Short mmCIF file of C-alpha atoms in Angstrom, two decimals:
data_model
loop_
_atom_site.label_atom_id
_atom_site.label_comp_id
_atom_site.label_asym_id
_atom_site.label_seq_id
_atom_site.Cartn_x
_atom_site.Cartn_y
_atom_site.Cartn_z
CA UNK A 28 -68.08 103.97 18.71
CA UNK A 29 -70.43 106.62 17.17
CA UNK A 30 -71.71 110.04 17.90
CA UNK A 31 -75.38 110.30 16.92
CA UNK A 32 -78.20 113.17 17.48
CA UNK A 33 -81.68 113.30 16.47
CA UNK A 34 -82.29 114.70 13.00
CA UNK A 35 -85.92 116.18 14.10
CA UNK A 36 -87.11 117.65 17.62
CA UNK A 37 -89.09 114.55 18.27
CA UNK A 38 -88.59 110.88 17.44
CA UNK A 39 -91.79 108.64 16.98
CA UNK A 40 -90.98 104.80 16.92
CA UNK A 41 -94.12 102.90 16.08
CA UNK A 42 -96.47 105.62 17.35
CA UNK A 43 -94.57 106.08 20.72
CA UNK A 44 -92.29 109.28 21.43
CA UNK A 45 -89.07 108.40 22.77
CA UNK A 46 -88.99 111.06 25.33
CA UNK A 47 -85.61 110.14 27.15
CA UNK A 48 -83.53 111.40 23.82
CA UNK A 49 -82.89 114.91 23.92
CA UNK A 50 -82.93 117.14 20.59
CA UNK A 51 -80.03 118.88 21.36
CA UNK A 52 -77.67 116.27 22.62
CA UNK A 53 -75.01 114.13 21.48
CA UNK A 54 -75.13 110.44 22.10
CA UNK A 55 -72.57 107.88 22.05
CA UNK A 56 -73.77 104.73 20.26
CA UNK A 57 -72.08 101.24 19.77
CA UNK A 58 -72.51 98.84 17.21
CA UNK A 59 -74.83 96.00 17.89
CA UNK A 60 -75.93 92.89 16.03
CA UNK A 61 -76.43 93.30 12.02
CA UNK A 62 -75.68 96.86 11.85
CA UNK A 63 -78.15 97.87 14.70
CA UNK A 64 -76.78 100.56 17.31
CA UNK A 65 -77.29 100.59 20.89
CA UNK A 66 -77.82 103.76 22.51
CA UNK A 67 -78.16 104.56 26.40
CA UNK A 68 -81.11 107.32 26.81
CA UNK A 69 -81.13 109.78 29.41
CA UNK A 70 -82.89 107.52 31.91
CA UNK A 71 -80.15 104.86 31.28
CA UNK A 72 -82.26 102.52 29.28
CA UNK A 73 -80.54 101.25 26.08
CA UNK A 74 -82.23 101.68 22.84
CA UNK A 75 -81.42 99.37 19.81
CA UNK A 76 -81.63 101.22 16.77
CA UNK A 77 -82.12 99.29 13.47
CA UNK A 78 -80.59 100.62 10.27
CA UNK A 79 -84.09 102.14 8.99
CA UNK A 80 -84.45 103.79 12.43
CA UNK A 81 -81.08 105.22 12.23
CA UNK A 82 -81.46 106.64 8.60
CA UNK A 83 -85.20 108.25 9.42
CA UNK A 84 -84.19 109.50 13.23
CA UNK A 85 -80.50 110.21 13.38
CA UNK A 86 -77.80 112.14 11.93
CA UNK A 87 -74.11 110.88 12.46
CA UNK A 88 -71.71 113.28 14.41
CA UNK A 89 -68.10 112.64 14.01
CA UNK A 90 -65.93 112.98 17.29
CA UNK A 91 -64.70 116.47 17.74
CA UNK A 92 -67.58 117.96 16.02
CA UNK A 93 -70.40 120.01 17.69
#
């Protein structure tokens, strides 16, 4: 289990803004297939993030930190 948050206030993937991921919120992410991460957004939708998307858009937050 990882804890991640957005590196920038808005996240665009293929030109589409992911509106249900809040910039100031930390999300729990679980490991998926081949290094992908599974994140559940604020609407309850599961988003699958590739390694490239993780590097470009998210920072990993260690447990216990803000």
